[in-house]
Coordinates of C-alpha atoms in Angstrom, one line a residue:
X1 CA 85.6 108.1 128.4
X2 CA 85.2 104.5 129.2
X3 CA 87.2 103.5 132.6
X4 CA 87.1 100.6 134.1
X5 CA 88.3 96.6 134.6
X6 CA 86.6 94.1 133.0
X7 CA 87.5 89.8 134.2
X8 CA 86.3 87.5 131.4
X9 CA 85.6 84.3 133.3
X10 CA 84.5 80.7 132.6
X11 CA 85.2 76.9 132.7
X12 CA 88.4 76.1 130.7
X13 CA 88.2 75.7 126.6
X14 CA 84.9 78.2 126.3
X15 CA 86.5 80.2 124.1
X16 CA 87.5 83.2 126.7
X17 CA 91.1 83.7 124.9
X18 CA 89.6 83.8 121.7
X19 CA 86.8 86.6 123.1
X20 CA 89.7 88.7 124.5
X21 CA 91.4 88.4 121.0
X22 CA 88.7 89.8 119.6
X23 CA 87.6 92.8 122.3
X24 CA 91.3 93.7 122.3
X25 CA 92.3 93.3 118.6
X26 CA 95.2 90.8 119.1
X27 CA 96.4 87.5 119.1
X28 CA 98.2 87.9 122.7
X29 CA 95.8 84.8 124.2
X30 CA 97.0 81.2 123.2
X31 CA 94.2 79.4 121.8
X32 CA 94.0 76.0 121.9
X33 CA 91.2 73.3 122.1
X34 CA 92.8 71.7 125.1
X35 CA 91.2 72.7 128.5
X36 CA 93.8 74.9 130.7
X37 CA 96.1 76.3 128.2
X38 CA 95.6 79.7 130.0
X39 CA 97.2 79.3 133.0
X40 CA 97.9 82.2 133.5
X41 CA 95.8 86.0 133.4
X42 CA 96.7 88.4 129.7
X43 CA 95.8 91.5 129.9
X44 CA 95.3 94.6 127.9
X45 CA 93.4 97.3 126.7
X46 CA 89.8 97.5 124.6
X47 CA 89.5 100.4 122.7
X48 CA 85.8 102.2 122.9
X49 CA 83.4 101.4 120.0
X50 CA 83.1 105.0 119.5
X51 CA 87.0 105.2 118.5
X52 CA 87.9 108.2 120.5
X53 CA 90.9 107.0 122.0
X54 CA 89.1 105.9 125.1
X55 CA 88.8 102.5 126.4
X56 CA 89.2 100.0 129.4
X57 CA 91.3 97.1 130.6
X58 CA 90.0 93.7 130.1
X59 CA 91.9 90.6 132.1
X60 CA 91.6 86.7 130.3
X61 CA 91.4 84.8 133.4
X62 CA 92.5 80.9 133.3
X63 CA 89.8 78.7 133.3
X64 CA 89.3 76.9 136.7
X65 CA 89.8 73.4 137.2
X66 CA 86.8 71.9 136.9
X67 CA 87.6 68.8 139.2
X68 CA 88.9 70.7 141.7
X69 CA 85.8 72.8 141.3
X70 CA 83.8 69.3 141.8
X71 CA 85.4 68.3 144.3
X72 CA 86.0 71.0 146.7
X73 CA 84.3 74.6 145.2
X74 CA 86.5 77.1 144.5
X75 CA 89.4 75.3 145.7
X76 CA 92.4 77.7 146.7
X77 CA 94.4 76.4 143.2
X78 CA 96.4 78.2 141.5
X79 CA 94.2 79.4 138.4
X80 CA 90.8 80.0 140.7
X81 CA 93.0 82.2 143.4
X82 CA 93.7 84.5 140.3
X83 CA 90.4 84.4 138.9
X84 CA 88.9 85.0 142.3
X85 CA 90.9 88.2 142.6
X86 CA 90.2 88.9 139.2
X87 CA 86.9 88.9 140.3
X88 CA 87.3 91.3 143.5
X89 CA 89.1 93.9 141.0
X90 CA 86.9 94.2 138.4
X91 CA 84.2 96.9 137.6
X92 CA 82.1 94.3 135.2
X93 CA 82.8 90.2 135.0
X94 CA 82.2 88.8 131.5
X95 CA 81.3 85.0 132.1
X96 CA 81.6 82.8 129.0
X97 CA 78.8 79.9 128.8
X98 CA 79.5 77.2 126.1
X99 CA 76.6 76.8 123.1
X100 CA 78.2 73.8 121.9
X101 CA 78.6 72.0 125.1
X102 CA 75.4 73.6 126.8
X103 CA 75.2 74.1 130.3
X104 CA 77.6 72.5 132.6
X105 CA 77.1 72.0 136.3
X106 CA 80.6 74.5 137.2
X107 CA 78.6 77.0 134.9
X108 CA 75.9 76.5 137.7
X109 CA 78.2 76.7 140.7
X110 CA 80.3 79.7 138.9
X111 CA 76.6 81.8 138.3
X112 CA 75.7 81.3 142.0
X113 CA 79.1 82.8 143.3
X114 CA 78.7 85.9 141.5
X115 CA 75.2 86.6 142.3
X116 CA 76.5 86.6 145.9
X117 CA 79.0 88.4 145.3
X118 CA 76.3 91.1 143.8
X119 CA 78.9 92.0 140.9
X120 CA 77.8 93.6 137.5
X121 CA 78.0 90.7 135.1
X122 CA 77.7 90.4 131.7
X123 CA 76.5 86.2 130.4
X124 CA 77.9 85.1 127.1
X125 CA 76.5 81.9 125.3
X126 CA 80.2 81.5 123.0
X127 CA 80.3 79.5 119.7
X128 CA 77.1 80.1 118.4
X129 CA 77.9 79.3 114.7
X130 CA 75.2 78.7 113.8
X131 CA 70.5 77.7 114.7
X132 CA 71.9 74.3 115.3
X133 CA 73.6 75.5 118.9
X134 CA 69.8 77.1 119.6
X135 CA 68.1 74.1 121.7
X136 CA 71.7 74.0 124.2
X137 CA 71.4 77.6 124.6
X138 CA 68.1 77.6 126.0
X139 CA 69.7 75.6 128.3
X140 CA 71.2 78.3 130.2
X141 CA 68.0 80.1 131.0
X142 CA 67.9 77.7 134.0
X143 CA 70.1 79.6 135.5
X144 CA 67.7 82.6 136.0
X145 CA 69.8 84.9 133.6
X146 CA 67.7 88.2 132.7
X147 CA 70.1 88.3 129.2
X148 CA 71.9 86.4 127.5
X149 CA 74.0 87.8 124.8
X150 CA 74.8 85.5 121.7
X151 CA 78.5 85.1 119.5
X152 CA 80.9 83.5 118.0
X153 CA 84.2 84.7 119.0
X154 CA 85.7 82.5 116.1
X155 CA 83.7 84.0 113.0
X156 CA 83.6 87.5 114.9
X157 CA 79.9 87.7 115.4
X158 CA 78.1 89.2 118.0
X159 CA 81.2 90.9 119.0
X160 CA 80.3 94.1 118.5
X161 CA 76.9 93.7 120.4
X162 CA 78.9 93.0 123.0
X163 CA 81.5 95.2 123.4
X164 CA 78.5 97.9 123.3
X165 CA 76.9 95.9 125.8
X166 CA 80.5 95.8 128.0
X167 CA 80.9 99.9 128.1
X168 CA 76.9 100.7 128.6
X169 CA 77.4 98.5 132.0
X170 CA 80.8 100.8 132.4
X171 CA 78.9 103.8 131.9
X172 CA 76.7 102.8 134.4
X173 CA 79.7 101.9 136.8
X174 CA 81.3 105.4 136.5
X175 CA 78.6 107.2 137.1
X176 CA 77.1 105.7 140.4
X177 CA 80.9 104.9 142.0
X178 CA 80.9 106.9 145.1
X179 CA 83.5 109.8 145.5
X180 CA 85.8 109.5 148.8
X181 CA 86.3 112.4 151.0
X182 CA 89.7 113.6 149.5
X183 CA 88.0 114.7 146.4
X184 CA 90.1 117.1 144.4
X185 CA 93.4 115.7 145.6
X186 CA 95.5 113.8 142.7
X187 CA 95.5 110.0 143.3
X188 CA 99.1 108.2 143.0
X189 CA 99.6 104.5 142.0
X190 CA 102.5 102.9 143.6
X191 CA 103.2 99.9 141.6
X192 CA 106.1 97.3 140.8
X193 CA 106.7 93.7 141.4
X194 CA 106.2 92.2 145.3
X195 CA 109.9 93.6 147.5
X196 CA 110.4 96.3 145.1
X197 CA 110.5 98.5 148.1
X198 CA 107.2 100.2 147.6
X199 CA 106.3 100.0 151.1
X200 CA 109.4 101.5 152.2
X201 CA 108.6 104.7 149.9
X202 CA 105.6 105.1 151.5
X203 CA 106.4 105.0 154.8
X204 CA 109.5 107.6 153.4
X205 CA 106.8 109.7 151.9
X206 CA 104.3 109.4 154.8
X207 CA 106.9 110.1 157.9
X208 CA 105.9 106.8 159.4
X209 CA 105.6 103.2 159.3
X210 CA 102.4 102.8 157.8
X211 CA 102.9 99.4 156.1
X212 CA 104.2 96.3 157.3
X213 CA 108.0 96.1 155.7
X214 CA 109.9 92.8 154.8
X215 CA 112.6 91.4 153.1
X216 CA 109.8 88.2 152.3
X217 CA 108.2 89.3 148.8
X218 CA 104.5 90.3 149.5
X219 CA 104.2 90.9 153.4
X220 CA 102.1 94.0 153.0
X221 CA 98.5 93.4 154.1
X222 CA 95.1 95.1 153.1
X223 CA 95.7 98.2 151.9
X224 CA 94.8 101.3 153.6
X225 CA 95.4 105.0 151.2
X226 CA 97.3 107.5 152.7
X227 CA 96.3 111.7 152.3
X228 CA 99.2 113.6 152.2
X229 CA 100.2 117.2 151.4
X230 CA 102.9 118.6 149.4
X231 CA 103.5 122.1 148.5
X232 CA 100.0 122.7 150.2
X233 CA 98.8 120.1 147.8
X234 CA 96.8 116.8 148.9
X235 CA 97.8 113.4 147.5
X236 CA 96.4 110.2 148.0
X237 CA 98.7 107.2 148.4
X238 CA 96.6 104.2 146.6
X239 CA 99.0 101.2 148.1
X240 CA 98.9 99.0 145.5
X241 CA 101.8 97.0 147.7
X242 CA 98.5 95.5 149.9
X243 CA 97.7 91.8 148.3
X244 CA 96.7 89.6 151.6
X245 CA 99.0 86.9 152.9
X246 CA 97.1 84.0 152.0
X247 CA 97.9 80.5 152.5
X248 CA 100.1 78.9 150.2
X249 CA 100.4 82.0 147.6
X250 CA 104.2 82.2 147.5
X251 CA 104.0 81.2 144.0
X252 CA 101.2 83.4 142.5
X253 CA 102.2 86.5 144.7
X254 CA 103.0 88.4 141.0
X255 CA 100.5 87.4 139.3
X256 CA 97.8 88.4 142.0
X257 CA 100.2 91.9 141.9
X258 CA 99.5 91.8 138.4
X259 CA 95.2 92.5 138.6
X260 CA 95.9 94.6 141.9
X261 CA 97.9 96.9 139.9
X262 CA 95.6 97.1 136.7
X263 CA 93.3 98.0 139.5
X264 CA 95.6 101.5 140.8
X265 CA 96.3 102.3 137.1
X266 CA 92.5 102.5 136.8
X267 CA 92.0 104.5 139.8
X268 CA 95.0 106.5 139.8
X269 CA 95.8 110.4 138.5
X270 CA 99.4 109.6 138.2
X271 CA 101.1 106.2 138.0
X272 CA 104.7 105.4 140.3
X273 CA 106.1 102.3 138.6
X274 CA 109.0 101.0 141.8
X275 CA 111.9 98.7 139.9
X276 CA 115.5 98.1 141.9
X277 CA 118.1 98.7 140.4
X278 CA 119.6 95.4 140.4
X279 CA 116.8 93.4 138.8
X280 CA 116.0 96.1 136.2
X281 CA 112.9 96.1 134.7
X282 CA 111.1 92.8 133.6
X283 CA 108.8 92.4 131.2
X284 CA 105.6 92.8 133.2
X285 CA 106.9 96.1 134.6
X286 CA 106.7 97.3 131.0
X287 CA 103.4 95.9 130.0
X288 CA 102.2 97.9 132.8
X289 CA 103.7 100.8 131.5
X290 CA 102.3 100.5 128.7
X291 CA 99.1 99.5 129.3
X292 CA 99.6 102.6 132.0
X293 CA 100.2 104.7 128.3
X294 CA 97.2 103.2 126.6
X295 CA 95.4 104.8 129.7
X296 CA 97.0 107.8 129.1
X297 CA 98.0 108.1 132.2
X298 CA 101.5 109.8 133.3
X299 CA 104.4 107.5 134.9
X300 CA 106.9 108.1 137.0
X301 CA 109.6 105.3 136.9
X302 CA 111.6 104.9 140.2
X303 CA 114.7 102.8 140.4
X304 CA 115.1 102.3 144.0
X305 CA 118.1 100.5 145.9
X306 CA 120.5 102.4 143.7
X307 CA 122.8 101.7 146.5
X308 CA 122.7 98.1 145.3
X309 CA 125.0 99.0 142.6
X310 CA 128.8 98.8 143.2
X311 CA 131.5 100.9 141.7
X312 CA 129.3 103.8 140.7
X313 CA 130.7 106.6 138.6
X314 CA 129.3 109.8 136.7
X315 CA 128.4 108.2 133.9
X316 CA 126.4 105.1 135.6
X317 CA 123.0 106.5 136.1
X318 CA 123.2 107.8 132.5
X319 CA 124.0 104.9 131.3
X320 CA 121.4 103.1 133.1
X321 CA 118.4 105.2 132.0
X322 CA 119.6 104.9 128.5
X323 CA 119.3 101.3 128.8
X324 CA 115.9 101.9 130.3
X325 CA 114.5 104.0 127.8
X326 CA 115.8 101.6 125.3
X327 CA 113.6 99.0 126.8
X328 CA 110.1 101.2 126.6
X329 CA 111.0 102.5 123.1
X330 CA 107.9 104.4 122.0
X331 CA 107.1 105.3 125.6
X332 CA 110.3 106.2 126.5
X333 CA 109.7 109.9 127.3
X334 CA 108.6 109.1 131.3
X335 CA 110.4 110.5 133.8
X336 CA 112.7 108.2 135.3
X337 CA 113.9 108.9 139.1
X338 CA 117.0 107.1 141.0
X339 CA 116.4 106.5 145.3
X340 CA 117.3 104.5 147.9
X341 CA 115.5 104.1 150.8
X342 CA 117.7 102.3 152.7
X343 CA 120.0 105.6 152.6
X344 CA 117.1 107.7 152.0
X345 CA 118.4 109.2 149.0
X346 CA 116.1 111.2 146.4
X347 CA 112.7 109.8 148.0
X348 CA 111.7 113.5 148.6
X349 CA 111.9 114.1 145.1
X350 CA 109.5 111.3 144.3
X351 CA 106.9 113.8 144.8
X352 CA 108.6 116.7 143.1
X353 CA 108.2 114.8 139.8
X354 CA 104.6 113.8 140.6
X355 CA 103.9 117.3 141.3
X356 CA 105.8 118.0 137.8
X357 CA 103.9 115.4 136.1
X358 CA 100.0 116.6 137.7
X359 CA 100.9 119.9 136.2
X360 CA 101.8 119.1 132.7
X361 CA 98.8 116.5 132.8
X362 CA 96.2 119.1 134.0
X363 CA 97.8 122.2 131.4
X364 CA 95.9 123.7 128.4
X365 CA 97.7 125.4 125.4
X366 CA 95.9 128.6 123.7
X367 CA 94.5 127.6 120.2
X368 CA 96.6 129.6 118.8
X369 CA 99.5 128.4 120.0
X370 CA 98.8 124.9 118.8
X371 CA 98.2 126.0 115.4
X372 CA 101.8 127.9 114.9
X373 CA 103.7 124.5 116.4
X374 CA 100.9 122.9 113.4
X375 CA 101.9 124.8 111.1
X376 CA 105.8 125.3 111.7
X377 CA 105.9 121.1 111.9
X378 CA 104.1 120.9 108.5
X379 CA 106.4 123.1 107.0
X380 CA 109.3 121.1 108.3
X381 CA 108.6 117.7 107.6
X382 CA 105.4 117.6 105.1
X383 CA 103.7 114.6 105.1
X384 CA 103.5 112.0 102.6
X385 CA 101.7 111.5 99.1
X386 CA 98.3 109.9 99.2
X387 CA 99.2 107.2 96.2
X388 CA 95.7 106.2 95.9
X389 CA 94.2 109.6 96.6
X390 CA 96.6 111.5 94.5
X391 CA 97.0 114.5 96.9
X392 CA 98.2 115.2 100.1
X393 CA 96.8 115.7 103.9
X394 CA 95.9 119.6 104.5
X395 CA 96.1 120.3 108.3
X396 CA 93.6 122.8 109.0
X397 CA 93.5 123.4 112.4
X398 CA 94.3 122.2 115.9
X399 CA 92.6 123.1 118.6
X400 CA 93.0 121.6 122.6
X401 CA 89.3 120.2 123.7
X402 CA 90.6 118.7 127.3
X403 CA 92.8 118.1 130.0
X404 CA 93.7 115.0 132.2
X405 CA 94.7 113.7 130.0
X406 CA 95.5 116.9 127.5
X407 CA 93.4 116.0 124.1
X408 CA 94.5 117.9 120.8
X409 CA 92.0 117.2 117.9
X410 CA 93.7 117.8 114.4
X411 CA 91.2 119.1 111.7
X412 CA 92.5 117.7 108.2
X413 CA 90.6 116.6 104.8
X414 CA 91.6 112.6 104.7
X415 CA 92.0 111.9 108.5
X416 CA 92.1 108.3 107.9
X417 CA 94.8 108.3 105.5
X418 CA 97.7 109.6 107.6
X419 CA 100.4 107.7 107.9
X420 CA 101.1 106.5 112.1
X421 CA 104.8 107.7 111.5
X422 CA 102.8 110.9 111.0
X423 CA 100.5 110.8 113.7
X424 CA 103.8 109.7 116.1
X425 CA 105.4 112.3 114.7
X426 CA 103.2 115.5 115.4
X427 CA 102.6 113.9 119.0
X428 CA 106.3 114.1 119.6
X429 CA 106.6 117.8 118.1
X430 CA 103.5 119.5 120.3
X431 CA 104.5 117.5 123.6
X432 CA 108.0 119.0 122.7
X433 CA 107.7 122.4 121.3
X434 CA 104.0 123.5 123.8
X435 CA 106.5 121.7 127.0
X436 CA 103.7 119.0 127.9
X437 CA 106.9 117.3 129.3
X438 CA 106.7 113.9 130.2
X439 CA 103.3 113.2 130.2
X440 CA 100.9 111.2 128.0
X441 CA 99.5 113.4 124.9
X442 CA 96.5 112.2 123.0
X443 CA 96.1 113.4 119.4
X444 CA 93.1 113.0 117.7
X445 CA 93.0 113.5 113.8
X446 CA 88.9 114.0 112.5
X447 CA 87.7 114.7 109.3
X448 CA 84.9 117.6 109.3
X449 CA 82.1 115.2 110.2
X450 CA 84.2 113.3 112.8
X451 CA 84.9 116.5 114.7
X452 CA 81.3 117.5 115.1
X453 CA 80.7 113.7 116.8
X454 CA 83.6 113.8 118.8
X455 CA 82.3 116.9 120.2
X456 CA 79.2 115.7 121.0
X457 CA 80.2 112.9 122.7
X458 CA 82.9 115.1 124.6

């Protein structure tokens, strides 16, 4: 399974956002010919070219201001600050060059910067719309690069080869990553907006003043992962509150936190998203929860600072949770826990919920039981007729092929014709009837040939 974080970097208007849209198969990035349109980072998930349900996270950084770079190389402006963080956290950097414009002095500056960091970098010349651009493309080899991929993101040419190259580099990263001394421990990422109470929760769980705590958003310094024990099981708390307090970045802190959070989601086994009761779940929080679900990571929503809600009664928490689940929509199965660090209420239940999620995440179900549930689900709700084929989907059997995440392969006759609504129905039935609880469940539908290919890749 491909996992990792990829950052797209380059000068303004070289086609980074168009390439981002192609790789993620979305239109989330705003595309405009005017340089500097992408002021903040966009982030999304890229599905593996093998279409086996795996994928990786990707960040579209803003094009750093060339005038700032020229007069003050890599100046601490808002765009470069976030680009620098994205490069630092990424497993692979995708540097985009403009084949129409040719080599620019600032391309050279960025290449030199990346060389110093010794990052895995893939270089791609974009806007290769015809043979007339070839002479300009050769200018890039003055940079001493071994290989440059050519593509036209606007016309979707060369993007497939580039996507395969990215996955190859991620496989190398995943194959050479050093294992921590606490192998076997469940890794928990605490993510959320600045001043949501992540450090206070961490301190309560660890029983010590491990992180700097303040009312000023963003006062947590460099991260130090902490190993704790709960019910004789080891857990590693990944303190993602740790954004370095650099000068003059208060207005950029939340943007930097997103990059840290993406890195944490990739590294963690279980994600804990901390929100505050008075402010609720922001669009960014919901987006991070969705990204975690896309990576099939279990998520616990912690509503901290519950003490700030006045005039609570027996229905307050239930109504709050219903509103929260409505915002989460398709991922509303995530567990929700109300806490107060100030009053030290229900903090201990965080590890209880994490343990339950970890157990469900590693659960394996016998094939016979799986097929009982499949047969009953299909009997109670028969799939619709496929009009163009004049036939119905026939399900032969289901089997669980892996855990973490629990992955079920369903064998059928015409996998590509199953309606998405029916896929969601079967996934919900598997989760409910097989008691997978509140953990993500991956269900893949395969024909005979597809199933053999999947097993060969597993």
